[in-house]
């Protein structure tokens, strides 16, 4: 089983879309997965059945390129961020709620034939949950996965309150391996080294995004180690019961994108799309050479 996995990243969703436009039409991905911004990408692609990969990537590209920050969050009425002193977030998630309900058809996802895994964290227990295409509250699960702590509202459903999946896992690799995937392509909009923060913005939103950016670098490294641990256990004889070795290919930029997490229309964010295309194509060329 082949899986395509997208990490979080806020406005770096442009990189995801660029990479997906190169990857998705070239392979049969049985399973799509993501957390935070990656959950939006995975769910969007999961609406398209096998044989419609090109249409899926075109649709995703169109959607992401017209994204604006106001489509994701907006200040609370009257007193703006001050409302965060008694509300659950400093911004209202209403624009994102409307976007998800408008752009993601639960019916299409369930009829596409593809599997889906969306990661979100139970705010009270701290546990990471992986919601599937069969989740009765799929829209809520996607919104919960993108509920960036303190910035966007936590999401309540199924008797629990959930927040951004990136709090525990930058990528849902564990859930993908558990689902049976053996060939996994992971799109990470982060280089192996922390990027340099833009000096053009040092407001509270930019500082919060930068702080989480740095923390996610550590979480991301641990996520990738899960596959190594899985393979080590299988080689040690723990593979009985159907467990198989997994191959993970990471698509990531060689240097930081310099994208502010919540500046969806910035030139840097738009440039990230082309970087995603280039990096994905480089991986595809290397893969073709290995097979030759």
PDB file of C-alpha atoms in Angstrom:
ATOM      1  CA  UNK A   1       0.000   0.000   0.000  1.00  0.00           C
ATOM      2  CA  UNK A   2       1.340   3.436  -0.940  1.00  0.00           C
ATOM      3  CA  UNK A   3       0.636   6.520   1.175  1.00  0.00           C
ATOM      4  CA  UNK A   4       1.142  10.247   0.697  1.00  0.00           C
ATOM      5  CA  UNK A   5       1.575  12.141   3.956  1.00  0.00           C
ATOM      6  CA  UNK A   6       1.509  15.897   4.563  1.00  0.00           C
ATOM      7  CA  UNK A   7       2.847  17.640   7.649  1.00  0.00           C
ATOM      8  CA  UNK A   8       1.592  20.824   9.261  1.00  0.00           C
ATOM      9  CA  UNK A   9       2.974  24.199   8.284  1.00  0.00           C
ATOM     10  CA  UNK A  10       0.319  26.929   8.109  1.00  0.00           C
ATOM     11  CA  UNK A  11       1.001  29.113   5.084  1.00  0.00           C
ATOM     12  CA  UNK A  12       3.575  26.571   3.940  1.00  0.00           C
ATOM     13  CA  UNK A  13       0.553  24.742   2.557  1.00  0.00           C
ATOM     14  CA  UNK A  14       1.729  26.264  -0.740  1.00  0.00           C
ATOM     15  CA  UNK A  15       4.741  23.929  -0.626  1.00  0.00           C
ATOM     16  CA  UNK A  16       2.397  20.976  -0.041  1.00  0.00           C
ATOM     17  CA  UNK A  17       0.307  21.934  -3.051  1.00  0.00           C
ATOM     18  CA  UNK A  18       3.366  22.283  -5.276  1.00  0.00           C
ATOM     19  CA  UNK A  19       4.744  18.904  -4.245  1.00  0.00           C
ATOM     20  CA  UNK A  20       1.321  17.263  -4.643  1.00  0.00           C
ATOM     21  CA  UNK A  21       0.966  18.651  -8.178  1.00  0.00           C
ATOM     22  CA  UNK A  22       4.121  16.757  -9.151  1.00  0.00           C
ATOM     23  CA  UNK A  23       3.614  13.602  -7.070  1.00  0.00           C
ATOM     24  CA  UNK A  24      -0.086  12.832  -7.144  1.00  0.00           C
ATOM     25  CA  UNK A  25      -0.549  12.244 -10.899  1.00  0.00           C
ATOM     26  CA  UNK A  26       2.518   9.957 -10.966  1.00  0.00           C
ATOM     27  CA  UNK A  27       1.528   7.260  -8.475  1.00  0.00           C
ATOM     28  CA  UNK A  28      -1.439   5.358  -7.118  1.00  0.00           C
ATOM     29  CA  UNK A  29      -1.787   6.544  -3.532  1.00  0.00           C
ATOM     30  CA  UNK A  30      -4.153   4.291  -1.623  1.00  0.00           C
ATOM     31  CA  UNK A  31      -3.891   6.323   1.574  1.00  0.00           C
ATOM     32  CA  UNK A  32      -3.701  10.063   2.171  1.00  0.00           C
ATOM     33  CA  UNK A  33      -2.847  11.518   5.563  1.00  0.00           C
ATOM     34  CA  UNK A  34      -2.045  14.810   7.228  1.00  0.00           C
ATOM     35  CA  UNK A  35      -2.114  17.014  10.263  1.00  0.00           C
ATOM     36  CA  UNK A  36      -2.953  20.721  10.508  1.00  0.00           C
ATOM     37  CA  UNK A  37      -2.461  22.344   7.073  1.00  0.00           C
ATOM     38  CA  UNK A  38      -1.578  18.883   5.789  1.00  0.00           C
ATOM     39  CA  UNK A  39      -4.991  17.601   6.879  1.00  0.00           C
ATOM     40  CA  UNK A  40      -6.646  20.142   4.577  1.00  0.00           C
ATOM     41  CA  UNK A  41      -4.464  19.007   1.674  1.00  0.00           C
ATOM     42  CA  UNK A  42      -4.994  15.286   2.299  1.00  0.00           C
ATOM     43  CA  UNK A  43      -8.767  15.689   2.634  1.00  0.00           C
ATOM     44  CA  UNK A  44      -8.989  17.767  -0.529  1.00  0.00           C
ATOM     45  CA  UNK A  45      -7.103  15.176  -2.591  1.00  0.00           C
ATOM     46  CA  UNK A  46      -9.080  12.324  -1.013  1.00  0.00           C
ATOM     47  CA  UNK A  47     -12.240  13.586  -2.729  1.00  0.00           C
ATOM     48  CA  UNK A  48     -10.928  12.356  -6.084  1.00  0.00           C
ATOM     49  CA  UNK A  49     -11.078   8.683  -7.003  1.00  0.00           C
ATOM     50  CA  UNK A  50      -8.433   6.642  -8.823  1.00  0.00           C
ATOM     51  CA  UNK A  51      -7.878   7.880 -12.354  1.00  0.00           C
ATOM     52  CA  UNK A  52      -8.674  11.476 -11.393  1.00  0.00           C
ATOM     53  CA  UNK A  53      -5.261  12.375  -9.968  1.00  0.00           C
ATOM     54  CA  UNK A  54      -4.590  15.208 -12.421  1.00  0.00           C
ATOM     55  CA  UNK A  55      -7.961  16.821 -11.700  1.00  0.00           C
ATOM     56  CA  UNK A  56      -7.231  16.487  -7.988  1.00  0.00           C
ATOM     57  CA  UNK A  57      -3.890  18.281  -8.188  1.00  0.00           C
ATOM     58  CA  UNK A  58      -5.336  21.043 -10.383  1.00  0.00           C
ATOM     59  CA  UNK A  59      -8.201  21.562  -7.944  1.00  0.00           C
ATOM     60  CA  UNK A  60      -5.835  21.685  -4.958  1.00  0.00           C
ATOM     61  CA  UNK A  61      -3.504  24.139  -6.697  1.00  0.00           C
ATOM     62  CA  UNK A  62      -6.403  26.439  -7.555  1.00  0.00           C
ATOM     63  CA  UNK A  63      -7.727  26.329  -4.001  1.00  0.00           C
ATOM     64  CA  UNK A  64      -4.387  26.981  -2.293  1.00  0.00           C
ATOM     65  CA  UNK A  65      -3.246  29.746  -4.637  1.00  0.00           C
ATOM     66  CA  UNK A  66      -6.346  31.799  -3.909  1.00  0.00           C
ATOM     67  CA  UNK A  67      -6.040  31.347  -0.128  1.00  0.00           C
ATOM     68  CA  UNK A  68      -5.756  34.512   1.935  1.00  0.00           C
ATOM     69  CA  UNK A  69      -5.150  34.873   5.659  1.00  0.00           C
ATOM     70  CA  UNK A  70      -8.691  36.186   6.030  1.00  0.00           C
ATOM     71  CA  UNK A  71      -9.919  32.836   4.660  1.00  0.00           C
ATOM     72  CA  UNK A  72      -8.381  31.075   7.657  1.00  0.00           C
ATOM     73  CA  UNK A  73      -8.844  33.360  10.643  1.00  0.00           C
ATOM     74  CA  UNK A  74     -10.240  36.743  11.594  1.00  0.00           C
ATOM     75  CA  UNK A  75     -10.172  38.959  14.696  1.00  0.00           C
ATOM     76  CA  UNK A  76     -13.056  38.562  17.112  1.00  0.00           C
ATOM     77  CA  UNK A  77     -15.666  41.337  16.726  1.00  0.00           C
ATOM     78  CA  UNK A  78     -15.313  44.600  18.640  1.00  0.00           C
ATOM     79  CA  UNK A  79     -12.113  44.048  20.664  1.00  0.00           C
ATOM     80  CA  UNK A  80     -10.187  41.642  18.467  1.00  0.00           C
ATOM     81  CA  UNK A  81      -7.360  39.643  20.075  1.00  0.00           C
ATOM     82  CA  UNK A  82      -8.237  40.905  23.556  1.00  0.00           C
ATOM     83  CA  UNK A  83     -11.160  38.475  23.440  1.00  0.00           C
ATOM     84  CA  UNK A  84      -8.560  35.743  23.809  1.00  0.00           C
ATOM     85  CA  UNK A  85      -8.334  36.643  27.504  1.00  0.00           C
ATOM     86  CA  UNK A  86     -11.617  34.817  28.088  1.00  0.00           C
ATOM     87  CA  UNK A  87     -12.221  32.915  24.846  1.00  0.00           C
ATOM     88  CA  UNK A  88     -10.418  29.729  23.813  1.00  0.00           C
ATOM     89  CA  UNK A  89      -8.414  31.493  21.077  1.00  0.00           C
ATOM     90  CA  UNK A  90      -7.179  34.920  20.062  1.00  0.00           C
ATOM     91  CA  UNK A  91      -8.830  34.645  16.647  1.00  0.00           C
ATOM     92  CA  UNK A  92     -12.107  33.353  15.316  1.00  0.00           C
ATOM     93  CA  UNK A  93     -11.959  30.183  13.206  1.00  0.00           C
ATOM     94  CA  UNK A  94     -15.200  30.967  11.414  1.00  0.00           C
ATOM     95  CA  UNK A  95     -13.518  31.629   8.024  1.00  0.00           C
ATOM     96  CA  UNK A  96     -11.738  28.265   8.159  1.00  0.00           C
ATOM     97  CA  UNK A  97     -14.943  26.521   9.200  1.00  0.00           C
ATOM     98  CA  UNK A  98     -16.719  27.944   6.172  1.00  0.00           C
ATOM     99  CA  UNK A  99     -13.796  27.032   3.894  1.00  0.00           C
ATOM    100  CA  UNK A 100     -13.681  23.391   5.013  1.00  0.00           C
ATOM    101  CA  UNK A 101     -17.429  22.907   4.720  1.00  0.00           C
ATOM    102  CA  UNK A 102     -17.450  24.526   1.288  1.00  0.00           C
ATOM    103  CA  UNK A 103     -14.409  22.804  -0.213  1.00  0.00           C
ATOM    104  CA  UNK A 104     -14.435  19.328   1.371  1.00  0.00           C
ATOM    105  CA  UNK A 105     -17.282  17.002   0.447  1.00  0.00           C
ATOM    106  CA  UNK A 106     -17.542  14.186   2.975  1.00  0.00           C
ATOM    107  CA  UNK A 107     -19.610  12.202   0.464  1.00  0.00           C
ATOM    108  CA  UNK A 108     -16.892  12.456  -2.191  1.00  0.00           C
ATOM    109  CA  UNK A 109     -14.185  11.448   0.273  1.00  0.00           C
ATOM    110  CA  UNK A 110     -16.088   8.320   1.283  1.00  0.00           C
ATOM    111  CA  UNK A 111     -16.904   7.373  -2.300  1.00  0.00           C
ATOM    112  CA  UNK A 112     -13.411   7.943  -3.740  1.00  0.00           C
ATOM    113  CA  UNK A 113     -12.038   4.571  -2.669  1.00  0.00           C
ATOM    114  CA  UNK A 114      -9.036   6.132  -0.939  1.00  0.00           C
ATOM    115  CA  UNK A 115      -8.198   5.800   2.733  1.00  0.00           C
ATOM    116  CA  UNK A 116      -7.731   8.912   4.859  1.00  0.00           C
ATOM    117  CA  UNK A 117      -6.002   9.610   8.177  1.00  0.00           C
ATOM    118  CA  UNK A 118      -6.371  12.965   9.934  1.00  0.00           C
ATOM    119  CA  UNK A 119      -4.384  13.592  13.116  1.00  0.00           C
ATOM    120  CA  UNK A 120      -5.738  15.676  16.019  1.00  0.00           C
ATOM    121  CA  UNK A 121      -4.890  15.801  19.724  1.00  0.00           C
ATOM    122  CA  UNK A 122      -7.368  15.329  22.560  1.00  0.00           C
ATOM    123  CA  UNK A 123      -6.764  18.502  24.557  1.00  0.00           C
ATOM    124  CA  UNK A 124      -7.545  16.917  27.934  1.00  0.00           C
ATOM    125  CA  UNK A 125      -5.946  13.461  27.627  1.00  0.00           C
ATOM    126  CA  UNK A 126      -3.113  14.605  25.366  1.00  0.00           C
ATOM    127  CA  UNK A 127      -3.573  11.574  23.141  1.00  0.00           C
ATOM    128  CA  UNK A 128      -3.145  11.749  19.372  1.00  0.00           C
ATOM    129  CA  UNK A 129      -6.150  10.415  17.456  1.00  0.00           C
ATOM    130  CA  UNK A 130      -6.177   9.418  13.791  1.00  0.00           C
ATOM    131  CA  UNK A 131      -9.591   9.973  12.229  1.00  0.00           C
ATOM    132  CA  UNK A 132     -10.514   8.043   9.099  1.00  0.00           C
ATOM    133  CA  UNK A 133     -12.696   8.716   6.075  1.00  0.00           C
ATOM    134  CA  UNK A 134     -15.518   6.976   7.969  1.00  0.00           C
ATOM    135  CA  UNK A 135     -15.471   9.465  10.850  1.00  0.00           C
ATOM    136  CA  UNK A 136     -19.056  10.733  11.354  1.00  0.00           C
ATOM    137  CA  UNK A 137     -17.643  14.178  12.192  1.00  0.00           C
ATOM    138  CA  UNK A 138     -15.066  14.414   9.401  1.00  0.00           C
ATOM    139  CA  UNK A 139     -15.372  18.186   8.947  1.00  0.00           C
ATOM    140  CA  UNK A 140     -14.843  18.640  12.674  1.00  0.00           C
ATOM    141  CA  UNK A 141     -11.836  16.308  12.624  1.00  0.00           C
ATOM    142  CA  UNK A 142     -10.202  18.352   9.846  1.00  0.00           C
ATOM    143  CA  UNK A 143     -10.893  21.609  11.690  1.00  0.00           C
ATOM    144  CA  UNK A 144      -9.584  20.112  14.935  1.00  0.00           C
ATOM    145  CA  UNK A 145      -6.387  19.002  13.224  1.00  0.00           C
ATOM    146  CA  UNK A 146      -5.821  22.623  12.136  1.00  0.00           C
ATOM    147  CA  UNK A 147      -6.807  24.200  15.479  1.00  0.00           C
ATOM    148  CA  UNK A 148      -3.473  25.895  16.115  1.00  0.00           C
ATOM    149  CA  UNK A 149      -3.208  26.332  19.926  1.00  0.00           C
ATOM    150  CA  UNK A 150      -4.320  29.734  21.231  1.00  0.00           C
ATOM    151  CA  UNK A 151      -4.665  31.078  17.669  1.00  0.00           C
ATOM    152  CA  UNK A 152      -7.632  29.037  16.404  1.00  0.00           C
ATOM    153  CA  UNK A 153     -10.519  27.608  18.397  1.00  0.00           C
ATOM    154  CA  UNK A 154     -10.375  24.034  19.748  1.00  0.00           C
ATOM    155  CA  UNK A 155     -13.065  21.812  18.248  1.00  0.00           C
ATOM    156  CA  UNK A 156     -15.530  19.766  20.300  1.00  0.00           C
ATOM    157  CA  UNK A 157     -17.102  16.571  18.979  1.00  0.00           C
ATOM    158  CA  UNK A 158     -17.609  13.000  20.090  1.00  0.00           C
ATOM    159  CA  UNK A 159     -17.587  14.046  23.724  1.00  0.00           C
ATOM    160  CA  UNK A 160     -14.041  15.452  23.601  1.00  0.00           C
ATOM    161  CA  UNK A 161     -12.169  18.654  22.737  1.00  0.00           C
ATOM    162  CA  UNK A 162      -9.438  18.483  20.094  1.00  0.00           C
ATOM    163  CA  UNK A 163      -6.579  20.731  18.981  1.00  0.00           C
ATOM    164  CA  UNK A 164      -3.904  20.799  16.276  1.00  0.00           C
ATOM    165  CA  UNK A 165      -2.408  17.378  15.566  1.00  0.00           C
ATOM    166  CA  UNK A 166       1.018  18.988  15.207  1.00  0.00           C
ATOM    167  CA  UNK A 167       1.195  19.332  18.986  1.00  0.00           C
ATOM    168  CA  UNK A 168       2.083  15.629  19.199  1.00  0.00           C
ATOM    169  CA  UNK A 169       3.052  14.642  15.656  1.00  0.00           C
ATOM    170  CA  UNK A 170       4.139  16.831  12.756  1.00  0.00           C
ATOM    171  CA  UNK A 171       3.200  13.953  10.461  1.00  0.00           C
ATOM    172  CA  UNK A 172       0.833  11.012  11.170  1.00  0.00           C
ATOM    173  CA  UNK A 173       3.416   8.423  10.083  1.00  0.00           C
ATOM    174  CA  UNK A 174       2.523   6.105  12.953  1.00  0.00           C
ATOM    175  CA  UNK A 175      -1.135   5.974  11.876  1.00  0.00           C
ATOM    176  CA  UNK A 176      -0.134   5.383   8.270  1.00  0.00           C
ATOM    177  CA  UNK A 177       2.127   2.463   9.169  1.00  0.00           C
ATOM    178  CA  UNK A 178      -0.614   1.029  11.409  1.00  0.00           C
ATOM    179  CA  UNK A 179      -3.010   1.217   8.449  1.00  0.00           C
ATOM    180  CA  UNK A 180      -0.707  -1.071   6.463  1.00  0.00           C
ATOM    181  CA  UNK A 181       1.227   1.352   4.253  1.00  0.00           C
ATOM    182  CA  UNK A 182       4.634   0.074   3.164  1.00  0.00           C
ATOM    183  CA  UNK A 183       5.650   2.787   0.683  1.00  0.00           C
ATOM    184  CA  UNK A 184       5.301   6.235   2.223  1.00  0.00           C
ATOM    185  CA  UNK A 185       6.014   9.617   0.640  1.00  0.00           C
ATOM    186  CA  UNK A 186       6.185  12.402   3.212  1.00  0.00           C
ATOM    187  CA  UNK A 187       6.001  16.084   2.293  1.00  0.00           C
ATOM    188  CA  UNK A 188       7.705  18.351   4.833  1.00  0.00           C
ATOM    189  CA  UNK A 189       7.929  22.099   4.148  1.00  0.00           C
ATOM    190  CA  UNK A 190      10.940  22.320   6.505  1.00  0.00           C
ATOM    191  CA  UNK A 191      14.606  21.823   5.798  1.00  0.00           C
ATOM    192  CA  UNK A 192      16.622  19.662   8.175  1.00  0.00           C
ATOM    193  CA  UNK A 193      17.800  22.908   9.767  1.00  0.00           C
ATOM    194  CA  UNK A 194      15.566  25.608  11.242  1.00  0.00           C
ATOM    195  CA  UNK A 195      14.789  28.396   8.782  1.00  0.00           C
ATOM    196  CA  UNK A 196      15.614  32.044   9.439  1.00  0.00           C
ATOM    197  CA  UNK A 197      12.697  34.203  10.528  1.00  0.00           C
ATOM    198  CA  UNK A 198      11.750  37.137   8.346  1.00  0.00           C
ATOM    199  CA  UNK A 199      12.550  40.477   9.986  1.00  0.00           C
ATOM    200  CA  UNK A 200       9.645  42.191   8.254  1.00  0.00           C
ATOM    201  CA  UNK A 201       7.160  40.860  10.827  1.00  0.00           C
ATOM    202  CA  UNK A 202       7.697  40.656  14.572  1.00  0.00           C
ATOM    203  CA  UNK A 203       4.102  40.963  15.790  1.00  0.00           C
ATOM    204  CA  UNK A 204       2.612  38.496  18.266  1.00  0.00           C
ATOM    205  CA  UNK A 205       1.228  36.236  15.520  1.00  0.00           C
ATOM    206  CA  UNK A 206       4.594  36.014  13.769  1.00  0.00           C
ATOM    207  CA  UNK A 207       6.451  35.361  17.027  1.00  0.00           C
ATOM    208  CA  UNK A 208       3.985  32.605  18.014  1.00  0.00           C
ATOM    209  CA  UNK A 209       4.358  31.016  14.588  1.00  0.00           C
ATOM    210  CA  UNK A 210       8.141  31.180  14.837  1.00  0.00           C
ATOM    211  CA  UNK A 211       8.192  29.575  18.291  1.00  0.00           C
ATOM    212  CA  UNK A 212       6.049  26.656  17.174  1.00  0.00           C
ATOM    213  CA  UNK A 213       8.107  26.398  13.966  1.00  0.00           C
ATOM    214  CA  UNK A 214      11.205  25.692  16.031  1.00  0.00           C
ATOM    215  CA  UNK A 215       9.453  23.182  18.290  1.00  0.00           C
ATOM    216  CA  UNK A 216       8.021  21.343  15.289  1.00  0.00           C
ATOM    217  CA  UNK A 217      11.531  20.771  13.939  1.00  0.00           C
ATOM    218  CA  UNK A 218      12.158  18.512  16.938  1.00  0.00           C
ATOM    219  CA  UNK A 219       8.781  16.757  16.664  1.00  0.00           C
ATOM    220  CA  UNK A 220       9.376  16.219  12.956  1.00  0.00           C
ATOM    221  CA  UNK A 221      12.667  14.422  13.566  1.00  0.00           C
ATOM    222  CA  UNK A 222      10.989  12.070  16.050  1.00  0.00           C
ATOM    223  CA  UNK A 223       8.180  11.337  13.582  1.00  0.00           C
ATOM    224  CA  UNK A 224      10.659  10.149  10.972  1.00  0.00           C
ATOM    225  CA  UNK A 225      12.364   7.921  13.533  1.00  0.00           C
ATOM    226  CA  UNK A 226       9.112   5.935  13.879  1.00  0.00           C
ATOM    227  CA  UNK A 227       9.697   4.261  10.523  1.00  0.00           C
ATOM    228  CA  UNK A 228      13.255   3.340  11.497  1.00  0.00           C
ATOM    229  CA  UNK A 229      12.003   1.853  14.769  1.00  0.00           C
ATOM    230  CA  UNK A 230       9.285  -0.103  12.953  1.00  0.00           C
ATOM    231  CA  UNK A 231      11.809  -1.576  10.513  1.00  0.00           C
ATOM    232  CA  UNK A 232      14.215  -2.439  13.327  1.00  0.00           C
ATOM    233  CA  UNK A 233      11.458  -4.355  15.133  1.00  0.00           C
ATOM    234  CA  UNK A 234      10.457  -6.212  11.970  1.00  0.00           C
ATOM    235  CA  UNK A 235      14.081  -7.223  11.297  1.00  0.00           C
ATOM    236  CA  UNK A 236      14.365  -8.378  14.903  1.00  0.00           C
ATOM    237  CA  UNK A 237      11.521 -10.826  14.373  1.00  0.00           C
ATOM    238  CA  UNK A 238       8.589  -8.711  15.536  1.00  0.00           C
ATOM    239  CA  UNK A 239       7.167  -8.809  12.005  1.00  0.00           C
ATOM    240  CA  UNK A 240       5.053 -11.877  12.547  1.00  0.00           C
ATOM    241  CA  UNK A 241       1.369 -11.212  12.047  1.00  0.00           C
ATOM    242  CA  UNK A 242       1.720  -9.448   8.712  1.00  0.00           C
ATOM    243  CA  UNK A 243       4.103  -6.608   9.623  1.00  0.00           C
ATOM    244  CA  UNK A 244       6.371  -5.590   6.770  1.00  0.00           C
ATOM    245  CA  UNK A 245       9.306  -3.286   6.244  1.00  0.00           C
ATOM    246  CA  UNK A 246       8.369   0.230   5.229  1.00  0.00           C
ATOM    247  CA  UNK A 247      10.115   2.602   2.851  1.00  0.00           C
ATOM    248  CA  UNK A 248       9.857   6.316   3.584  1.00  0.00           C
ATOM    249  CA  UNK A 249      10.755   8.983   1.027  1.00  0.00           C
ATOM    250  CA  UNK A 250      10.896  12.552   2.299  1.00  0.00           C
ATOM    251  CA  UNK A 251      10.251  15.527   0.047  1.00  0.00           C
ATOM    252  CA  UNK A 252      11.601  18.666   1.712  1.00  0.00           C
ATOM    253  CA  UNK A 253      13.432  21.889   0.802  1.00  0.00           C
ATOM    254  CA  UNK A 254      17.209  22.004   1.103  1.00  0.00           C
ATOM    255  CA  UNK A 255      16.968  25.387   2.828  1.00  0.00           C
ATOM    256  CA  UNK A 256      14.284  27.184   4.809  1.00  0.00           C
ATOM    257  CA  UNK A 257      11.333  28.643   2.934  1.00  0.00           C
ATOM    258  CA  UNK A 258      11.228  31.806   5.067  1.00  0.00           C
ATOM    259  CA  UNK A 259       7.430  31.708   5.141  1.00  0.00           C
ATOM    260  CA  UNK A 260       5.545  33.257   8.076  1.00  0.00           C
ATOM    261  CA  UNK A 261       3.041  30.688   9.340  1.00  0.00           C
ATOM    262  CA  UNK A 262      -0.035  32.907   8.944  1.00  0.00           C
ATOM    263  CA  UNK A 263       0.852  35.052   5.943  1.00  0.00           C
ATOM    264  CA  UNK A 264      -0.834  33.038   3.215  1.00  0.00           C
ATOM    265  CA  UNK A 265      -0.552  35.645   0.478  1.00  0.00           C
ATOM    266  CA  UNK A 266       3.075  36.700   0.993  1.00  0.00           C
ATOM    267  CA  UNK A 267       5.516  36.447  -1.945  1.00  0.00           C
ATOM    268  CA  UNK A 268       7.516  33.863   0.021  1.00  0.00           C
ATOM    269  CA  UNK A 269       4.440  31.689   0.481  1.00  0.00           C
ATOM    270  CA  UNK A 270       3.672  31.847  -3.232  1.00  0.00           C
ATOM    271  CA  UNK A 271       7.290  31.021  -4.090  1.00  0.00           C
ATOM    272  CA  UNK A 272       7.039  27.962  -1.848  1.00  0.00           C
ATOM    273  CA  UNK A 273       4.696  26.357  -4.397  1.00  0.00           C
ATOM    274  CA  UNK A 274       7.420  26.312  -7.046  1.00  0.00           C
ATOM    275  CA  UNK A 275       9.920  24.984  -4.507  1.00  0.00           C
ATOM    276  CA  UNK A 276       7.532  22.131  -3.740  1.00  0.00           C
ATOM    277  CA  UNK A 277       7.241  21.273  -7.432  1.00  0.00           C
ATOM    278  CA  UNK A 278      11.015  21.313  -7.908  1.00  0.00           C
ATOM    279  CA  UNK A 279      11.781  19.206  -4.837  1.00  0.00           C
ATOM    280  CA  UNK A 280       9.125  16.622  -5.688  1.00  0.00           C
ATOM    281  CA  UNK A 281      10.326  16.334  -9.278  1.00  0.00           C
ATOM    282  CA  UNK A 282      13.887  15.829  -8.032  1.00  0.00           C
ATOM    283  CA  UNK A 283      12.702  12.915  -5.901  1.00  0.00           C
ATOM    284  CA  UNK A 284      10.743  11.436  -8.804  1.00  0.00           C
ATOM    285  CA  UNK A 285      13.771  11.592 -11.110  1.00  0.00           C
ATOM    286  CA  UNK A 286      15.945   9.881  -8.504  1.00  0.00           C
ATOM    287  CA  UNK A 287      13.283   7.206  -8.024  1.00  0.00           C
ATOM    288  CA  UNK A 288      13.066   6.549 -11.773  1.00  0.00           C
ATOM    289  CA  UNK A 289      16.855   6.244 -11.981  1.00  0.00           C
ATOM    290  CA  UNK A 290      16.897   3.710  -9.138  1.00  0.00           C
ATOM    291  CA  UNK A 291      14.300   1.587 -10.939  1.00  0.00           C
ATOM    292  CA  UNK A 292      16.136   1.731 -14.285  1.00  0.00           C
TER     293      UNK A 292
END
